[in-house]
Coordinates of C-alpha atoms in Angstrom, one line a residue:
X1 CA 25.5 -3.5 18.5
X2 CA 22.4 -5.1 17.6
X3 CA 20.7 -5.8 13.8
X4 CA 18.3 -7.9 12.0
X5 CA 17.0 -7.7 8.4
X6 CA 13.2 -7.9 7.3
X7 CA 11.3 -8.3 4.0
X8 CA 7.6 -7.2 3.3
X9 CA 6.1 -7.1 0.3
X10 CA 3.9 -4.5 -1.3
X11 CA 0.3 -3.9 -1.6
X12 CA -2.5 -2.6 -3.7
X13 CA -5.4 -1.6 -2.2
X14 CA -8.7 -3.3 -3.5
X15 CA -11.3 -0.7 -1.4
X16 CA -9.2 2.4 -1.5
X17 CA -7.5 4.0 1.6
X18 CA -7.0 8.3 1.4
X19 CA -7.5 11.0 3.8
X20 CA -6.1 11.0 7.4
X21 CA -8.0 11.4 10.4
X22 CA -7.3 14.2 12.9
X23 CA -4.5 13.4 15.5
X24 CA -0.6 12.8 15.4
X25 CA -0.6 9.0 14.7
X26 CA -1.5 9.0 11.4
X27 CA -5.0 7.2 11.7
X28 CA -6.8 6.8 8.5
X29 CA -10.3 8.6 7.7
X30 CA -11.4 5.4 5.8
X31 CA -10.3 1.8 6.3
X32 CA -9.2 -0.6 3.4
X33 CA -9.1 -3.6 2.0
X34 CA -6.0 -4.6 0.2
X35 CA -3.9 -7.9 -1.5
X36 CA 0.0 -8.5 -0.9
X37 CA 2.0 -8.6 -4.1
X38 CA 4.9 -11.5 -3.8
X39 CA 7.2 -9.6 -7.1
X40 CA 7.3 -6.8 -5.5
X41 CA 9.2 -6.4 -1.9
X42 CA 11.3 -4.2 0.2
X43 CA 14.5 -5.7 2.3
X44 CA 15.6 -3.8 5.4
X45 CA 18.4 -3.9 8.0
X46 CA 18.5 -1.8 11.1
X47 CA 21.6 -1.7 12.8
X48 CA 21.6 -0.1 16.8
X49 CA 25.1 0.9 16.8
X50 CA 26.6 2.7 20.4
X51 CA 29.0 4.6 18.0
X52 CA 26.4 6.1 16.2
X53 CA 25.7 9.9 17.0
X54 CA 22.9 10.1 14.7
X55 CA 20.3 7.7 13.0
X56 CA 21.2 7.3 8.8
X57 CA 19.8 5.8 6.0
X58 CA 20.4 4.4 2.8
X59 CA 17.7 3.8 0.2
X60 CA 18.5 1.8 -3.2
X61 CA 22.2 2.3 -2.2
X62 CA 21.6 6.7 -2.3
X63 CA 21.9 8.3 1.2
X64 CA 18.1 9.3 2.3
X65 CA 17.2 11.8 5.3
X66 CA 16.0 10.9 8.2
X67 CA 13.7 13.5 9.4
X68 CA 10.4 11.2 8.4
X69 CA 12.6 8.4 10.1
X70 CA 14.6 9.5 13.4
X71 CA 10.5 9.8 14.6
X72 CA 9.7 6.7 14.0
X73 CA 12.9 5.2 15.2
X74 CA 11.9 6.6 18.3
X75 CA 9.0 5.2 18.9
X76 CA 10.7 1.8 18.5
X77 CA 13.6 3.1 20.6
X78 CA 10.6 3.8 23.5
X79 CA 8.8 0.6 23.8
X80 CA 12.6 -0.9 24.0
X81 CA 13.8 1.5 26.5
X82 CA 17.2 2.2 24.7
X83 CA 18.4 5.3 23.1
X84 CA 20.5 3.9 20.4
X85 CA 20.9 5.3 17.2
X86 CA 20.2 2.9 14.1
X87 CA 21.5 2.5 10.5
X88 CA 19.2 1.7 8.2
X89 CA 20.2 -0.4 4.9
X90 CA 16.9 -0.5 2.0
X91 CA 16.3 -2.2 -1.0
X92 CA 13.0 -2.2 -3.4
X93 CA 13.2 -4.6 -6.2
X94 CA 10.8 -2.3 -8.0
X95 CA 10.6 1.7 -8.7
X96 CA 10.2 3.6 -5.5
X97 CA 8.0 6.5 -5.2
X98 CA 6.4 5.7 -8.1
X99 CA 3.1 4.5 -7.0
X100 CA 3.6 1.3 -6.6
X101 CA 3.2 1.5 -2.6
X102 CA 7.2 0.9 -1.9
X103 CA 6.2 3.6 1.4
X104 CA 4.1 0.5 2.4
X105 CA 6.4 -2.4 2.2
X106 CA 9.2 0.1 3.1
X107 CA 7.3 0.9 6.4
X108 CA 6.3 -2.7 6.7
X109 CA 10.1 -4.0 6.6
X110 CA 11.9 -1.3 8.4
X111 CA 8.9 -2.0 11.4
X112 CA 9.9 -5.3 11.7
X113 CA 13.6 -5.3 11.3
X114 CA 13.5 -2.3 13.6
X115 CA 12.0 -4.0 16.5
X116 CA 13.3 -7.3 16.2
X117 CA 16.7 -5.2 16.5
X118 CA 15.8 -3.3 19.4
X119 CA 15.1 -6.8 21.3
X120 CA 11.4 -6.3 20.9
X121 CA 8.9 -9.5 19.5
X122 CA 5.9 -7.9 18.7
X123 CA 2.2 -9.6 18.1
X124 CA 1.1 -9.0 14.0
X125 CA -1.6 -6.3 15.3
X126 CA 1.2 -4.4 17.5
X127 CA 3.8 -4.6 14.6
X128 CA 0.6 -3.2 12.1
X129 CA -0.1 -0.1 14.6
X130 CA 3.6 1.0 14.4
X131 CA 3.7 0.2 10.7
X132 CA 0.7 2.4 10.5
X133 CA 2.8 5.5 12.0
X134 CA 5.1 5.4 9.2
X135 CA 2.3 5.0 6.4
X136 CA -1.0 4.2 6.5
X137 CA -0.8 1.3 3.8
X138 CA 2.5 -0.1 5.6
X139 CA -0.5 -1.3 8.3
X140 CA -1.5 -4.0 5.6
X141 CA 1.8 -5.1 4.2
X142 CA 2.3 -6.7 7.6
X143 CA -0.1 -9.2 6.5
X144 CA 0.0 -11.4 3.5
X145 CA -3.2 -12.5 0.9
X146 CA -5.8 -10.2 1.9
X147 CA -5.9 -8.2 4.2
X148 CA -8.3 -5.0 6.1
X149 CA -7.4 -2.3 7.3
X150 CA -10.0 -1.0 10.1
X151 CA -10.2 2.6 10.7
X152 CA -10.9 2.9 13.6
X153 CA -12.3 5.2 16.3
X154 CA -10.4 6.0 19.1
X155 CA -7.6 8.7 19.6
X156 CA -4.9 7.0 20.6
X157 CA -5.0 4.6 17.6
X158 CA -4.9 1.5 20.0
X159 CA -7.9 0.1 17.2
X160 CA -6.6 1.4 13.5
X161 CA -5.0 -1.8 12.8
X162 CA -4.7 -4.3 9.6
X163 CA -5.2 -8.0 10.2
X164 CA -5.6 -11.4 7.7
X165 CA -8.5 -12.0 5.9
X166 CA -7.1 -14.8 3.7
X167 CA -3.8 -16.4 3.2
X168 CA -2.7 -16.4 -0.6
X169 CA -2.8 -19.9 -1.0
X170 CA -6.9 -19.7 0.1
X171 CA -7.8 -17.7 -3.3
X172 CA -4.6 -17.2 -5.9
X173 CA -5.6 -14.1 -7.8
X174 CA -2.8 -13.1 -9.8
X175 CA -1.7 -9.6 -10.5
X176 CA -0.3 -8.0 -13.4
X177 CA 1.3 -4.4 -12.9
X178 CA 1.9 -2.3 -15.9
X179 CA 4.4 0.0 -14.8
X180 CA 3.7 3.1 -17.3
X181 CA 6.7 5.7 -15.6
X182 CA 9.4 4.8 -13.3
X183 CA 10.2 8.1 -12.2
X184 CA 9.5 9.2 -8.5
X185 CA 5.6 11.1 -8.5
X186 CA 5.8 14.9 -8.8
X187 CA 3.4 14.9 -5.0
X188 CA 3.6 12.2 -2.5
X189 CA 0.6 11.1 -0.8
X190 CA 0.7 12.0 2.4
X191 CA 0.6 15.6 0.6
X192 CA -2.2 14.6 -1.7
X193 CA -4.1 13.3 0.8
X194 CA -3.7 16.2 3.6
X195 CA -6.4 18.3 5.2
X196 CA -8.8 17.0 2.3
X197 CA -12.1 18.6 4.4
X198 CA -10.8 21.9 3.3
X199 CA -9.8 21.0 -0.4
X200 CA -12.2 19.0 -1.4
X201 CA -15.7 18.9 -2.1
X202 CA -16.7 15.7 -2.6
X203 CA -14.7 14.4 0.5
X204 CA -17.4 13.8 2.9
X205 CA -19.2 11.6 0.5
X206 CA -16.3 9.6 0.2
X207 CA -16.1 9.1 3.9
X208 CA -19.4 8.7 4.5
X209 CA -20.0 5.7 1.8
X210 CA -16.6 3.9 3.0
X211 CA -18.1 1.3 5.2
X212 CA -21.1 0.5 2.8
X213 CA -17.6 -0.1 0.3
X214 CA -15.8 -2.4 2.8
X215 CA -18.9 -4.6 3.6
X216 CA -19.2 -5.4 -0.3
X217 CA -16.2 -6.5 -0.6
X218 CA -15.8 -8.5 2.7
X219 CA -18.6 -10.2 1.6
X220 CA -17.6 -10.8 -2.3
X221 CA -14.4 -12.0 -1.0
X222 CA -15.9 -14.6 1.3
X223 CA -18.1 -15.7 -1.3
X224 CA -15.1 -16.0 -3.7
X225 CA -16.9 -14.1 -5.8
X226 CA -14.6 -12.5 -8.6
X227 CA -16.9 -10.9 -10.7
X228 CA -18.1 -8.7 -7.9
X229 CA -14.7 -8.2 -6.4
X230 CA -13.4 -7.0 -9.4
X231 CA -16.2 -4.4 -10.1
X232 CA -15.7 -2.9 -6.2
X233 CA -12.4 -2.7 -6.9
X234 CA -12.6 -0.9 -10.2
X235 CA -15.6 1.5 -8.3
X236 CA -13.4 2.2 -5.4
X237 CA -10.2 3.0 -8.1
X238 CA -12.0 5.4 -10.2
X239 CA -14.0 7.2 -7.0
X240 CA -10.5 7.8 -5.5
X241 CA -9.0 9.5 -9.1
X242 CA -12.5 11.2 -9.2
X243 CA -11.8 12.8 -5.4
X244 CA -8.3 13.3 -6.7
X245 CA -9.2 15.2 -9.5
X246 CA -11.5 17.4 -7.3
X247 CA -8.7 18.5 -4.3
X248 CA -7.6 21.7 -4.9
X249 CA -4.8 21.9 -6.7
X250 CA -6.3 19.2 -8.7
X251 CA -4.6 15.6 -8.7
X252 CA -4.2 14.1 -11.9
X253 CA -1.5 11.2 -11.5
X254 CA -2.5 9.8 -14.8
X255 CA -0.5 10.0 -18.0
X256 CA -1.7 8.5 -21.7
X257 CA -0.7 5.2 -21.0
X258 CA -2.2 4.8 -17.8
X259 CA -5.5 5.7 -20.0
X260 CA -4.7 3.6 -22.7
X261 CA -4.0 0.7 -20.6
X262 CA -7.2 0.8 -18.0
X263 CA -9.1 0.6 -21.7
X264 CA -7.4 -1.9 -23.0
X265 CA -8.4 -4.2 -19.5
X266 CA -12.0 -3.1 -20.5
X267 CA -11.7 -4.7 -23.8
X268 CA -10.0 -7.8 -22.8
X269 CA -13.3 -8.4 -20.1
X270 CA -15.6 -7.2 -22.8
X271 CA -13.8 -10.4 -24.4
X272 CA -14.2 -12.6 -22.0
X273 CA -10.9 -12.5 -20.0
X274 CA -11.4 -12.1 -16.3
X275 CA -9.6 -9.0 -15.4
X276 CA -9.9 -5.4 -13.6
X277 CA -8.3 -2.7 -12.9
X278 CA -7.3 -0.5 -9.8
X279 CA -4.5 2.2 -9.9
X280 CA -2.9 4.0 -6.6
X281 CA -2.2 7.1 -6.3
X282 CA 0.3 7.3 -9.3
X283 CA 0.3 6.2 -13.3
X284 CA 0.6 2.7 -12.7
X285 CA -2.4 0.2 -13.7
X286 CA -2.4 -3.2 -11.8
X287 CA -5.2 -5.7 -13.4
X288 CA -6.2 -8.2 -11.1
X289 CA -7.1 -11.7 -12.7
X290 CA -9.0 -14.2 -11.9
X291 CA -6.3 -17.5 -11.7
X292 CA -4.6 -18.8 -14.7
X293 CA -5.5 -15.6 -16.8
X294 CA -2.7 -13.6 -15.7
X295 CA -0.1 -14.5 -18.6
X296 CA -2.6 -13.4 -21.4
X297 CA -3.3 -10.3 -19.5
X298 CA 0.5 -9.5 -19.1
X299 CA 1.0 -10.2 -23.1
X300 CA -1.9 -8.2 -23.8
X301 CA -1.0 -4.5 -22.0
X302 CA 2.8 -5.5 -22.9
X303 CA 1.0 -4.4 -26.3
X304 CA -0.2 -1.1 -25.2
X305 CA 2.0 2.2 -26.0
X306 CA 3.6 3.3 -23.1
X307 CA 3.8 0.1 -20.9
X308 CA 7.3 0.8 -20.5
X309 CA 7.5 -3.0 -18.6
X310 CA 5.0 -5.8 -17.2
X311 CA 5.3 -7.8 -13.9
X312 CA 2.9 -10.7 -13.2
X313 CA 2.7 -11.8 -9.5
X314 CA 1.1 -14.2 -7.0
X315 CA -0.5 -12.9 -3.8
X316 CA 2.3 -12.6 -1.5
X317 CA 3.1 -13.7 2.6
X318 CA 3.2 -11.6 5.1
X319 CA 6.3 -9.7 6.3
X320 CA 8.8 -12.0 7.8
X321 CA 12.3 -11.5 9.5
X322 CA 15.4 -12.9 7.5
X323 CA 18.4 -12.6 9.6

């Protein structure tokens, strides 16, 4: 019997990640640019246990199935050259399923404590292309501060991989998530997001504008420029809802609160507060500040009807094994 336990932290895509290339290793259409959230984590252990017959899983103490799982396992259980079956033991210290991207720090920490298990010591950019398997934003929670996504262009996937564009220390944004519904979202994204060439009208203008996206941002980033940042990052969030909207059925993850509170980040700019928005795919609003302004930001959408709760966080490290 072999185990170890992992932690990775959430992320919220800056330049927005949706639609899946063709293929069975989940390889993103678009790549992404994203930050690392420190408040918000997941902790895994994976147990290889000989008197196991089957792989299970536990989720927020609640049995989970392991039909998304067992595959993934398994391609852990290959590179290792074992044929053990696993336990899995996970915890989010925030809502899961709820848009808040607990798939990618789920992915993230069961990818690390998985492996690490199984005897393996994989490089950041190996450990990335198996998070990627498991969800496509799990890529970027191996990697803490900022961090892109590349899309890539090759079948196998041996080049859609995340890596580090800056450490949190190098620029401490600070994020403030209004969490307007705890409840698990009504359609998951991998659903939202499938076969979007046939559902969607306005998808091919989404892929085909992607990398003009990225390049902004890579370069407001390096310049440290907020400003900009913070009105990609508000372009890419409402272009994604708008392609949302148009799928067929319609996605509308919104609810009054996640309105009121997107306006109420408008006023406090308007008033000279530093602050944007950007919302995943689910109700949620996170407002990214520039540093010191997140405490008056996390007051002011306390405020707003609906924010059922507020969490203000630093940029977070990158997934890390502890025990």
């Amino acid at each position: 019997m072999s185990q170890a336990t992992a932690r990775a932290h959430s992320n919220i895509a800056l330049i927005k990640y949706w639609g899946k290339r063709a293929g069975p290793r989940n390889l993103p259409a678009v790549g992404s640019i994203s930050v690392t959230l420190d408040g918000l984590y997941t902790d895994t252990t994976v147990v290889f246990d000989e008197a196991l017959a089957a792989d299970t899983a536990e989720l927020d103490k609640k049995p989970v199935d392991t039909a998304r799982l067992t595959p993934f396992l398994d391609l852990v259980r290959a590179r290792a050259g074992i044929d053990t079956r696993a336990a899995i033991v996970s915890a989010n210290n925030f809502p899961t399923g709820a848009g808040l991207a607990s798939s990618a720090s789920g992915f993230a920490a069961l990818s690390l404590a998985a492996t690490r298990a199984a005897g393996l010591a994989l490089s950041p950019r190996e450990l990335s292309i198996l998070a990627r398997q498991g969800s496509g934003s799990a890529a970027r929670s191996v990697f803490g501060g900022f961090a892109e996504m590349h899309r890539g262009e090759l079948d196998d996937g041996s080049d859609a991989f995340a890596e580090s564009m800056l450490d949190p220390g190098e620029w401490p944004l600070e994020i403030v998530v209004a969490i307007t519904d705890r409840a698990t979202k009504s359609v998951n994204s991998s659903i939202g997001m499938s076969h979007l060439d046939q559902r969607s009208d306005y998808y091919s203008a989404w892929v085909a504008h992607s990398e003009t996206d990225l390049s902004a941002m890579r370069d407001a980033i390096a310049a440290r420029d907020f400003e900009t940042v913070g009105a990609l990052t508000e372009m890419s969030c409402l272009k994604l809802h708008g392609l949302m909207m148009s799928t067929r059925p319609g996605l509308i993850y919104w609810n009054p609160a996640t309105v009121a509170a997107m306006q109420a980040v408008r006023a406090l700019r308007e008033a000279g507060t530093p602050v944007y928005f950007t919302i995943d795919a689910g109700p949620q609003v996170k407002a990214l500040c520039a540093p010191g302004h997140g405490e008056a930001v996390a007051r002011a959408l306390a405020r707003v009807p609906g924010v059922l709760e507020t969490r203000r966080t630093a940029l977070g490290p990158a997934a890390s094994v502890l025990a």
